[in-house]
mmCIF file of N, CA, C and O in Angstrom:
data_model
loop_
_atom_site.group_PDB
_atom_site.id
_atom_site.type_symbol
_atom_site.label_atom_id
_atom_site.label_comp_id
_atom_site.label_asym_id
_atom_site.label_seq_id
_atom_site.Cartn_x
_atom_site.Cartn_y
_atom_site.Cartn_z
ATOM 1 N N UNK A 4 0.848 -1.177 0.000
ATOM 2 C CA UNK A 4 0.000 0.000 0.000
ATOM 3 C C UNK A 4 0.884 1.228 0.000
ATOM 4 O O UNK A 4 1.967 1.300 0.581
ATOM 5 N N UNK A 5 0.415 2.014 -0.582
ATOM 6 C CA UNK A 5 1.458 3.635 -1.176
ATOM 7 C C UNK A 5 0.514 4.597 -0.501
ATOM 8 O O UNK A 5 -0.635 4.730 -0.923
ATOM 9 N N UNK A 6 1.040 5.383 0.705
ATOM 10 C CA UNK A 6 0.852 6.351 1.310
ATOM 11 C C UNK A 6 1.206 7.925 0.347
ATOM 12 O O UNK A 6 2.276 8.339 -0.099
ATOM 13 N N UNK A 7 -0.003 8.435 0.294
ATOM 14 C CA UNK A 7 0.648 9.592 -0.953
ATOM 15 C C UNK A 7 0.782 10.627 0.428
ATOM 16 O O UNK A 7 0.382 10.369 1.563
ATOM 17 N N UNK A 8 1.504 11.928 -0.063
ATOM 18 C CA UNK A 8 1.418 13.234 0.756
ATOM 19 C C UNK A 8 0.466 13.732 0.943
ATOM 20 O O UNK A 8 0.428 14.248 2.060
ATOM 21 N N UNK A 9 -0.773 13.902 0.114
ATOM 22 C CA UNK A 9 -1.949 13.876 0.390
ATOM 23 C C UNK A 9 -2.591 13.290 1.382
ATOM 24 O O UNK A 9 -3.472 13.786 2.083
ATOM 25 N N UNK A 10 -1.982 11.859 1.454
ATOM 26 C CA UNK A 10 -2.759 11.351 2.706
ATOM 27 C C UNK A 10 -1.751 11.935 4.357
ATOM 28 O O UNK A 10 -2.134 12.067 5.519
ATOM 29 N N UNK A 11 -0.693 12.104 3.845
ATOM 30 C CA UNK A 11 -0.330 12.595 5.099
ATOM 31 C C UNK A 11 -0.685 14.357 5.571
ATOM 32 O O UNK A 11 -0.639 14.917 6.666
ATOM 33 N N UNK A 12 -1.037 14.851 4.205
ATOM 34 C CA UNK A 12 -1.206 16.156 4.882
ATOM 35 C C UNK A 12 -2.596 16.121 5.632
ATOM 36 O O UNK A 12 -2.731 17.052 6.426
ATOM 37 N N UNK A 13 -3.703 15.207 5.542
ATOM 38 C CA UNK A 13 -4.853 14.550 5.346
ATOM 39 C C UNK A 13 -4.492 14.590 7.075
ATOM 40 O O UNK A 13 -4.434 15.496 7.907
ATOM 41 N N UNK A 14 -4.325 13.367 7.104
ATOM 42 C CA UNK A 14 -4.135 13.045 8.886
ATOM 43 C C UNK A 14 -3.399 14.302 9.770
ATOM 44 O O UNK A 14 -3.723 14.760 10.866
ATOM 45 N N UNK A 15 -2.219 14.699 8.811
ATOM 46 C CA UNK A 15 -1.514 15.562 9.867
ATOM 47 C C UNK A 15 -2.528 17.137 10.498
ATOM 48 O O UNK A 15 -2.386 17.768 11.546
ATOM 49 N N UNK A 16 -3.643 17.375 9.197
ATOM 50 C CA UNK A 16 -4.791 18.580 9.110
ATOM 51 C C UNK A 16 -5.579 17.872 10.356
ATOM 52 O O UNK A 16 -5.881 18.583 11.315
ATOM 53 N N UNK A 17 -5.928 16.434 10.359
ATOM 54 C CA UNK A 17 -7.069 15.858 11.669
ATOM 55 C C UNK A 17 -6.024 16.264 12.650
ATOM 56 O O UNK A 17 -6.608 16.646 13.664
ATOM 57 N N UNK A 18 -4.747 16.345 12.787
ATOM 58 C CA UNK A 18 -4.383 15.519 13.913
ATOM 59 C C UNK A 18 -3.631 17.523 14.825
ATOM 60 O O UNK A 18 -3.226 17.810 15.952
ATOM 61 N N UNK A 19 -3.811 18.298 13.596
ATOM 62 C CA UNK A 19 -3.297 19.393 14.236
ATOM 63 C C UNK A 19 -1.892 19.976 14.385
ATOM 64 O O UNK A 19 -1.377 20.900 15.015
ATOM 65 N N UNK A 20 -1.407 18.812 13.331
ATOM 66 C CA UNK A 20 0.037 18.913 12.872
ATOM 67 C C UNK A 20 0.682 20.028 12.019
ATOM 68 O O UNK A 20 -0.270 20.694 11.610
ATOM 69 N N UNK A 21 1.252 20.291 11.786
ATOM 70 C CA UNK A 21 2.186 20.922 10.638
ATOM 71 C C UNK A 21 3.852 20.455 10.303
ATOM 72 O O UNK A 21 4.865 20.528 10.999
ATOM 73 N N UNK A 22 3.592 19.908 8.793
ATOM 74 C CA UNK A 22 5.134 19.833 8.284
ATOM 75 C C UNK A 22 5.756 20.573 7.017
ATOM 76 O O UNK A 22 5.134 21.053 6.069
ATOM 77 N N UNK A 23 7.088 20.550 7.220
ATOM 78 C CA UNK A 23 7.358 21.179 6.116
ATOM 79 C C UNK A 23 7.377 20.215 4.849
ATOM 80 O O UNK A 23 7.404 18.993 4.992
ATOM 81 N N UNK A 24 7.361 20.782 3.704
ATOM 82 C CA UNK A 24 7.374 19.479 2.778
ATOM 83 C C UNK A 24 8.162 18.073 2.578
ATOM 84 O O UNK A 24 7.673 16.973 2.317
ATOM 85 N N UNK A 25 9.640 18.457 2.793
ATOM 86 C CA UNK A 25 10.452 17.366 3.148
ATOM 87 C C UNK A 25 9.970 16.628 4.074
ATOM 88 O O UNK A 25 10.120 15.413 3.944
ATOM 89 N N UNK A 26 9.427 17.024 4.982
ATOM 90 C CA UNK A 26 8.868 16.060 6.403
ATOM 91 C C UNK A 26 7.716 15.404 5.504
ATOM 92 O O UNK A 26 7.797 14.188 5.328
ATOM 93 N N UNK A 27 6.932 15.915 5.074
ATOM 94 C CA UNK A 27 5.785 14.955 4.778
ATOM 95 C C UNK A 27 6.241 14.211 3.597
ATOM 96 O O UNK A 27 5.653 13.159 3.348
ATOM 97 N N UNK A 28 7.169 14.581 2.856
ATOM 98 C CA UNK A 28 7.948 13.190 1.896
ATOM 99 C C UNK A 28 8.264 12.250 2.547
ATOM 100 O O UNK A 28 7.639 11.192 2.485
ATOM 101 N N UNK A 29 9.670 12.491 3.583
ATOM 102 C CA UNK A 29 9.432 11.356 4.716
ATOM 103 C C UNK A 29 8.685 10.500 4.998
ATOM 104 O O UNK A 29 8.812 9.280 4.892
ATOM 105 N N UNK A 30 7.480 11.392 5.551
ATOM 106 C CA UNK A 30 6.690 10.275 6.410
ATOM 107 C C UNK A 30 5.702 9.630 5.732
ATOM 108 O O UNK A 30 4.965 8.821 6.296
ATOM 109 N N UNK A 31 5.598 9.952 4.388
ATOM 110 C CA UNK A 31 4.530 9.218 3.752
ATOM 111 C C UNK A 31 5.564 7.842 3.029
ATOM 112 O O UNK A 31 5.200 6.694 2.771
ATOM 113 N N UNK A 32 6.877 8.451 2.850
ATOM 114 C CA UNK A 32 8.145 7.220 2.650
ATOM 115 C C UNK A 32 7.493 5.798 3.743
ATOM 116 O O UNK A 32 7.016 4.668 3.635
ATOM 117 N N UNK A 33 7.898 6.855 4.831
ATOM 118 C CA UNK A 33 7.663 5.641 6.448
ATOM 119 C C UNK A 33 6.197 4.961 6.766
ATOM 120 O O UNK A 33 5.825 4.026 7.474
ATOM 121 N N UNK A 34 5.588 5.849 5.932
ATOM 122 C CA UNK A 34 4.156 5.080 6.506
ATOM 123 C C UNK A 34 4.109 4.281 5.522
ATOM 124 O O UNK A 34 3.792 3.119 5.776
ATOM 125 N N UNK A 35 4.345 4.578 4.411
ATOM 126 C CA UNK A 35 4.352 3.625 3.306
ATOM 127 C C UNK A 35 4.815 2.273 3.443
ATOM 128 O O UNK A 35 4.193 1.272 3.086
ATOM 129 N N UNK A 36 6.183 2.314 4.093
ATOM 130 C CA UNK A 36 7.360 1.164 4.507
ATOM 131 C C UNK A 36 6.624 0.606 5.704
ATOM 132 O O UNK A 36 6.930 -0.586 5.721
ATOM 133 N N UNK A 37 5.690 0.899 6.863
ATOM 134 C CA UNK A 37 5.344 0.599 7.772
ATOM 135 C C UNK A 37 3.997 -0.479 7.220
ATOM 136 O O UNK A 37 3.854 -1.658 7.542
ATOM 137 N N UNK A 38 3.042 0.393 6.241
ATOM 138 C CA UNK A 38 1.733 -0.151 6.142
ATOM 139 C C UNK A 38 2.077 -1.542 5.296
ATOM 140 O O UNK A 38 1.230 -2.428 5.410
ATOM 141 N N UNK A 39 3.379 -1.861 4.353
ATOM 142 C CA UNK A 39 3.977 -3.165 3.405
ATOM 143 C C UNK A 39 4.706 -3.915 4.348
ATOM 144 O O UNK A 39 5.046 -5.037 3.974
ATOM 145 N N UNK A 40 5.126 -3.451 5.837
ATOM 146 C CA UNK A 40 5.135 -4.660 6.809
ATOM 147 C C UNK A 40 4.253 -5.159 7.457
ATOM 148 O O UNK A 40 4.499 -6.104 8.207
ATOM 149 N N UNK A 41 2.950 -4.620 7.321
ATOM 150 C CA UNK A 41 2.051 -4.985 8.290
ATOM 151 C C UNK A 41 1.231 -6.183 7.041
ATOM 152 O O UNK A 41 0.704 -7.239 7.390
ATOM 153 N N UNK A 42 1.298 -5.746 5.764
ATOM 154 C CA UNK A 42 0.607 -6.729 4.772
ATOM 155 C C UNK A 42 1.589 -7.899 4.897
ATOM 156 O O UNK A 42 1.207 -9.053 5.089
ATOM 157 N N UNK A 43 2.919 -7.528 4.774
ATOM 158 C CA UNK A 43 3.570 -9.291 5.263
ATOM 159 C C UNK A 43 3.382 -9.747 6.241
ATOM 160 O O UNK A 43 3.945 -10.842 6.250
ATOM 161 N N UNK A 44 2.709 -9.490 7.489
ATOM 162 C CA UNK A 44 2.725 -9.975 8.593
ATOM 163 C C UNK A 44 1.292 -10.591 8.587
ATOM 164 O O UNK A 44 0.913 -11.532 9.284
ATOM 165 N N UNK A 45 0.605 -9.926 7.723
ATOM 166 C CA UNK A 45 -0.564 -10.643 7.627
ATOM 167 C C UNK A 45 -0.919 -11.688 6.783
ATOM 168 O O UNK A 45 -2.066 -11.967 6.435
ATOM 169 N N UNK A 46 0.310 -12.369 6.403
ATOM 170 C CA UNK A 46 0.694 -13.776 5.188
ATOM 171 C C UNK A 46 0.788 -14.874 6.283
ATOM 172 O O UNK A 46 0.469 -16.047 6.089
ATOM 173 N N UNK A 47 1.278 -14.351 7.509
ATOM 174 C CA UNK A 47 1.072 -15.283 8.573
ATOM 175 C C UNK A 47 -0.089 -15.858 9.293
ATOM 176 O O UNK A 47 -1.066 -15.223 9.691
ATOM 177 N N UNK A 48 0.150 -17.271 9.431
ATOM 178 C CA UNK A 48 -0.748 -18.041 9.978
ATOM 179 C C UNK A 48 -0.748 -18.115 11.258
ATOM 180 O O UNK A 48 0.041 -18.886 11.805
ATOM 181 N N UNK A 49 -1.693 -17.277 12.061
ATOM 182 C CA UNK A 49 -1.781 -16.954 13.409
ATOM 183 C C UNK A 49 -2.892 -17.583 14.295
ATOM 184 O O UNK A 49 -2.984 -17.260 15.479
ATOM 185 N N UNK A 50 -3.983 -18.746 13.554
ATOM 186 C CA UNK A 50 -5.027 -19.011 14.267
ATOM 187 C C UNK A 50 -4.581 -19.917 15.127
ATOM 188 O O UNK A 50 -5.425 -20.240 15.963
ATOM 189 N N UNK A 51 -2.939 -20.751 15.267
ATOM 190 C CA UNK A 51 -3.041 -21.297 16.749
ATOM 191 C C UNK A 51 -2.121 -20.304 17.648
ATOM 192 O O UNK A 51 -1.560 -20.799 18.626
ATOM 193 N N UNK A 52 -1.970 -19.138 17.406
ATOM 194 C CA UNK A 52 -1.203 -18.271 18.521
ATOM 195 C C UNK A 52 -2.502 -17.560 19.745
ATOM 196 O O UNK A 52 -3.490 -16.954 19.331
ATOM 197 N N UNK A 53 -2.349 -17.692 20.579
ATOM 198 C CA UNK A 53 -3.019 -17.355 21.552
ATOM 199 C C UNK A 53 -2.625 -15.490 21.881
ATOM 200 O O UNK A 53 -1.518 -14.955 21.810
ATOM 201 N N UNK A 54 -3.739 -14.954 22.179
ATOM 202 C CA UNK A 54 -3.446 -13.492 22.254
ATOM 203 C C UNK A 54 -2.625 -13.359 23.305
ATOM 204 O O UNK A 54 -2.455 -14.327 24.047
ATOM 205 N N UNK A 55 -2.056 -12.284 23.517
ATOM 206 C CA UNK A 55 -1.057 -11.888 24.609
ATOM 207 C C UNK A 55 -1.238 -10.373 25.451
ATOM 208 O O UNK A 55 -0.936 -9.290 24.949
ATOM 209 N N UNK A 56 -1.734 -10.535 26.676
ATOM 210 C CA UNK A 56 -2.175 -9.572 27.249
ATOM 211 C C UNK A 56 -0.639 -7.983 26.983
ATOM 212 O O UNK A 56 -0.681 -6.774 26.755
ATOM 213 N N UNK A 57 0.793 -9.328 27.267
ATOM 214 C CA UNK A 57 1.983 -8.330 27.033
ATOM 215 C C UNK A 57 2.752 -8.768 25.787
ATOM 216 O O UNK A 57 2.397 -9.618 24.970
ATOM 217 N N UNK A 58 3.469 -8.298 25.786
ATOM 218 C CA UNK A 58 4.461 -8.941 24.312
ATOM 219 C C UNK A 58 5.683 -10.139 24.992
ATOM 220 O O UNK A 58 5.965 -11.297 24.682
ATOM 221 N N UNK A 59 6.254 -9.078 26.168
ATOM 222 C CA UNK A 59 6.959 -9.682 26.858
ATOM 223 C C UNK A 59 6.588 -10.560 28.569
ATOM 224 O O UNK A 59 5.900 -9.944 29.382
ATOM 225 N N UNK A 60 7.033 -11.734 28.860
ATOM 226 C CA UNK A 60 6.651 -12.219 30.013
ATOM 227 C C UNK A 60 6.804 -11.027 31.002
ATOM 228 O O UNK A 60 7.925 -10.527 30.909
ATOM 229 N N UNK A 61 6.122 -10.517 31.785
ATOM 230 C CA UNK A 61 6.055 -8.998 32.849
ATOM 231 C C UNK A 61 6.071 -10.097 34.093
ATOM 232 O O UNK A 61 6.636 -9.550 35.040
ATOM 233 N N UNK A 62 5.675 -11.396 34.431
ATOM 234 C CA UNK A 62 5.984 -11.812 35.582
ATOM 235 C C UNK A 62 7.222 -11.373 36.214
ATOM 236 O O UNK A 62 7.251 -10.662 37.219
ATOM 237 N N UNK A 63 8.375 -11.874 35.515
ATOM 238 C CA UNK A 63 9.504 -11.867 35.873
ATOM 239 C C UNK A 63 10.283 -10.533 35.593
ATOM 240 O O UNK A 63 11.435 -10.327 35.975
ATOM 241 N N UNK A 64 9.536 -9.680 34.899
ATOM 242 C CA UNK A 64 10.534 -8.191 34.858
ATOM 243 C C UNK A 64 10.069 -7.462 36.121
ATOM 244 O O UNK A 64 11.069 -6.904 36.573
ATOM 245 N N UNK A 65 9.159 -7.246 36.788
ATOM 246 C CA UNK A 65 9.170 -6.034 37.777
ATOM 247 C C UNK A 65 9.499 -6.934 39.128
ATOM 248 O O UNK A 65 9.040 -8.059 39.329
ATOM 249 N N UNK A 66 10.658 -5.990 40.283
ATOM 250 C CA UNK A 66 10.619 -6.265 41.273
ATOM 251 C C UNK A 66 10.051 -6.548 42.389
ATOM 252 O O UNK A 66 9.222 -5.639 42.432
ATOM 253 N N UNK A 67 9.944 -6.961 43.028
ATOM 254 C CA UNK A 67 9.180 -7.172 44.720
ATOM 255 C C UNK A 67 8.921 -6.001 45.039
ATOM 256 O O UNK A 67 9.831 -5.182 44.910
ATOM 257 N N UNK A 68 7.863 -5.637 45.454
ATOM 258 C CA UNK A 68 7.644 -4.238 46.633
ATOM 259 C C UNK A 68 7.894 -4.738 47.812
ATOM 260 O O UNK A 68 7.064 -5.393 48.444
ATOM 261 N N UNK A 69 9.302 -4.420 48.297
ATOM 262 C CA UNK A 69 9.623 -4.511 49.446
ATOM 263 C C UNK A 69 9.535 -3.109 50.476
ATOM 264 O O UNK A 69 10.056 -2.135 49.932
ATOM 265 N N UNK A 70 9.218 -2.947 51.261
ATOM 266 C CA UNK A 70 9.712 -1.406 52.170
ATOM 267 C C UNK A 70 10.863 -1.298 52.919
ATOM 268 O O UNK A 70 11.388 -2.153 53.631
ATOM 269 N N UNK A 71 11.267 0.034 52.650
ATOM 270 C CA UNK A 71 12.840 0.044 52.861
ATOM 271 C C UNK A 71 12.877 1.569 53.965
ATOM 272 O O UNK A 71 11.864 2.206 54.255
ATOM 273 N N UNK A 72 13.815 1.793 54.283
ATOM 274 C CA UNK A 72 13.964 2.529 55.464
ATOM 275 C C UNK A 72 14.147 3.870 54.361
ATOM 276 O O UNK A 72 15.004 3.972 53.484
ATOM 277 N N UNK A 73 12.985 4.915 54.727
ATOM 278 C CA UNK A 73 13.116 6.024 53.921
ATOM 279 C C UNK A 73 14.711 6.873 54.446
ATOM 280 O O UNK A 73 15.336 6.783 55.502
ATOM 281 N N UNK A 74 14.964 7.638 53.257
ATOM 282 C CA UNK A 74 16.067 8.972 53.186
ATOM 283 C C UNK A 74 15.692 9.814 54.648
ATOM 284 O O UNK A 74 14.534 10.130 54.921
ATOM 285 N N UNK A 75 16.851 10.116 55.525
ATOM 286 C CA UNK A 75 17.075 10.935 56.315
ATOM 287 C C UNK A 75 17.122 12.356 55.808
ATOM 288 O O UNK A 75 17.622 12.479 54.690
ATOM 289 N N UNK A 76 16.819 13.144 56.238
ATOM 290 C CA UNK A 76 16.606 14.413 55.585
ATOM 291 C C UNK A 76 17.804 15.026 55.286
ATOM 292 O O UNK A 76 17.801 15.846 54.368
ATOM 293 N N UNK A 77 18.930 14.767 55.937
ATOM 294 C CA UNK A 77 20.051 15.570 55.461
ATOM 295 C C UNK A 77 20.574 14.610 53.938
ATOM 296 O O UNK A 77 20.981 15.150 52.910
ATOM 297 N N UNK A 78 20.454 13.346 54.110
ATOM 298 C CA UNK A 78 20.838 12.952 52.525
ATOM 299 C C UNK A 78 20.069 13.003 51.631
ATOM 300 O O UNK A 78 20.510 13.043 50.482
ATOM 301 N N UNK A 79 18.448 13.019 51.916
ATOM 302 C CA UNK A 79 17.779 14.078 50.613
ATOM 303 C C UNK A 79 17.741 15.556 50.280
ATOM 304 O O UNK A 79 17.096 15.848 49.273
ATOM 305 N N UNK A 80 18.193 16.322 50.805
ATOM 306 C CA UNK A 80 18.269 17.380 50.703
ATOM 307 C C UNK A 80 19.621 17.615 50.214
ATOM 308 O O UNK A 80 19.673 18.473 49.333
ATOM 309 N N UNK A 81 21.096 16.909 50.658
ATOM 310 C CA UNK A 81 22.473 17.132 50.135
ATOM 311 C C UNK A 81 22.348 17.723 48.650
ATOM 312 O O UNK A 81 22.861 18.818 48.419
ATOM 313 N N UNK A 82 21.698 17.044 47.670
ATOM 314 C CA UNK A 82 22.302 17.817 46.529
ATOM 315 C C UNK A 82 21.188 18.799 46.047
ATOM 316 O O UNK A 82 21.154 19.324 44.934
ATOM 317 N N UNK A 83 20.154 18.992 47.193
ATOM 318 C CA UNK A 83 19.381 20.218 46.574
ATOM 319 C C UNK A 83 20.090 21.751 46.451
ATOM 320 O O UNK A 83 20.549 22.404 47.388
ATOM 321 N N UNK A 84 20.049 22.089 45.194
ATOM 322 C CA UNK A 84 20.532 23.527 44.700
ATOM 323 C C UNK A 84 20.066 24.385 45.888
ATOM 324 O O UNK A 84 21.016 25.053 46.297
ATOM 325 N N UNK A 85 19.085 24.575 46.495
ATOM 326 C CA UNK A 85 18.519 25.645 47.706
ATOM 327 C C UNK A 85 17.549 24.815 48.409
ATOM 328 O O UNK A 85 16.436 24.497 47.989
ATOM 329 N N UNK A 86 18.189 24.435 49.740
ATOM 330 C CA UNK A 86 17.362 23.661 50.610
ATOM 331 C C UNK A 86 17.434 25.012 52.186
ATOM 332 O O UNK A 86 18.179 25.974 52.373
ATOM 333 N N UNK A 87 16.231 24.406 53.057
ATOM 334 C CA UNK A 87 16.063 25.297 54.315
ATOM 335 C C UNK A 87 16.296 23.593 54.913
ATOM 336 O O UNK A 87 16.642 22.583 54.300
ATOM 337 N N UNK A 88 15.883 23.843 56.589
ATOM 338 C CA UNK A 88 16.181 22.691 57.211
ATOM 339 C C UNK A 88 15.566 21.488 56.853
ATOM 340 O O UNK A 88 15.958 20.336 57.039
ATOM 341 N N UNK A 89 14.381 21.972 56.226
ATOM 342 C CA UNK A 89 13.692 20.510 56.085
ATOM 343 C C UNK A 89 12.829 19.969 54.732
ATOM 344 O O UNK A 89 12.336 18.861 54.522
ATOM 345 N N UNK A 90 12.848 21.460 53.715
ATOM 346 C CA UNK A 90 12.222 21.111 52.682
ATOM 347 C C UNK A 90 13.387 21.641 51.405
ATOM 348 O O UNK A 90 14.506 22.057 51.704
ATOM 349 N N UNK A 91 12.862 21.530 49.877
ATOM 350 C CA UNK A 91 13.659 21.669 49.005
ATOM 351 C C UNK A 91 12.817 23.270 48.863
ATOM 352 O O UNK A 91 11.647 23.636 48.983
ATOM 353 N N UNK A 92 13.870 23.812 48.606
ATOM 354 C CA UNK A 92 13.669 25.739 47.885
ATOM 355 C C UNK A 92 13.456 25.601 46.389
ATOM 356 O O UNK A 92 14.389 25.098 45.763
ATOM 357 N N UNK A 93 12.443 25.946 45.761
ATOM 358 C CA UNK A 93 12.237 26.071 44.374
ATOM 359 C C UNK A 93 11.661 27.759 43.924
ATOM 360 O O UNK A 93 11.104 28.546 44.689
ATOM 361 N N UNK A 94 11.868 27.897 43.027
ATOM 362 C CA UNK A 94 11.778 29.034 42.445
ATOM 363 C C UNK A 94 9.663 29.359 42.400
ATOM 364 O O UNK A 94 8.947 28.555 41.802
ATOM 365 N N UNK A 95 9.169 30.384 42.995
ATOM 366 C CA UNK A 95 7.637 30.595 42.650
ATOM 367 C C UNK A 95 7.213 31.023 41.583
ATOM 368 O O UNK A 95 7.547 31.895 40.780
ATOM 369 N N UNK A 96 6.437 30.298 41.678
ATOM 370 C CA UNK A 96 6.010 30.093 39.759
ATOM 371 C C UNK A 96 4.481 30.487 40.069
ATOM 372 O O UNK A 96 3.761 30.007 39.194
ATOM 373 N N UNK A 97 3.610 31.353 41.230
ATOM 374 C CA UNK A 97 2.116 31.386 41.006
ATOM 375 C C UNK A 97 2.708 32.962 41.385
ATOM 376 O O UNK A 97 3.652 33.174 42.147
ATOM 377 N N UNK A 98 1.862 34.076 40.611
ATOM 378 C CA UNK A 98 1.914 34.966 41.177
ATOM 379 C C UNK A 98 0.659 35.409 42.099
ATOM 380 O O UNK A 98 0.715 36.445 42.760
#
């Protein structure tokens, strides 16, 4: 399938975008190259693959929530740019 610039100026007008012309040569290049991998992928025979909530097993990637003895205030505060005794100093941003 051939993505024209038309179709990208098309989506980029829904989507609230603006490109310059080179950009939308690009990306109608990439969508083009994107939408002729998705037609080979669909040559595949997938009716005994079972859906997959993740791509990757997530059992084994995230750690234990263990609780740990929170930061003492002088070593969270050490590398604050402007600290007082007990909180971090930031610049006021409401007038």
């Amino acid at each position: 399938m051939s993505v024209t610039e038309k179709d990208v100026r098309y989506v980029a007008h829904l989507a609230r975008l603006q490109f310059t012309d080179e950009e939308v040569e690009g990306l109608a290049k990439d969508m083009s190259k994107i939408l002729d991998y998705m037609e080979t992928l669909e040559e595949l025979d997938t009716s005994d693959v079972e859906p997959l909530e993740h791509v990757i097993d997530m059992e084994y990637r995230l750690r234990d929530d263990k609780a740990k003895e929170p930061l003492p205030h002088e070593e969270a505060l050490k590398n604050a740019p402007d600290a007082d005794s007990d909180y971090f100093r930031v610049p006021k941003v409401i007038d």
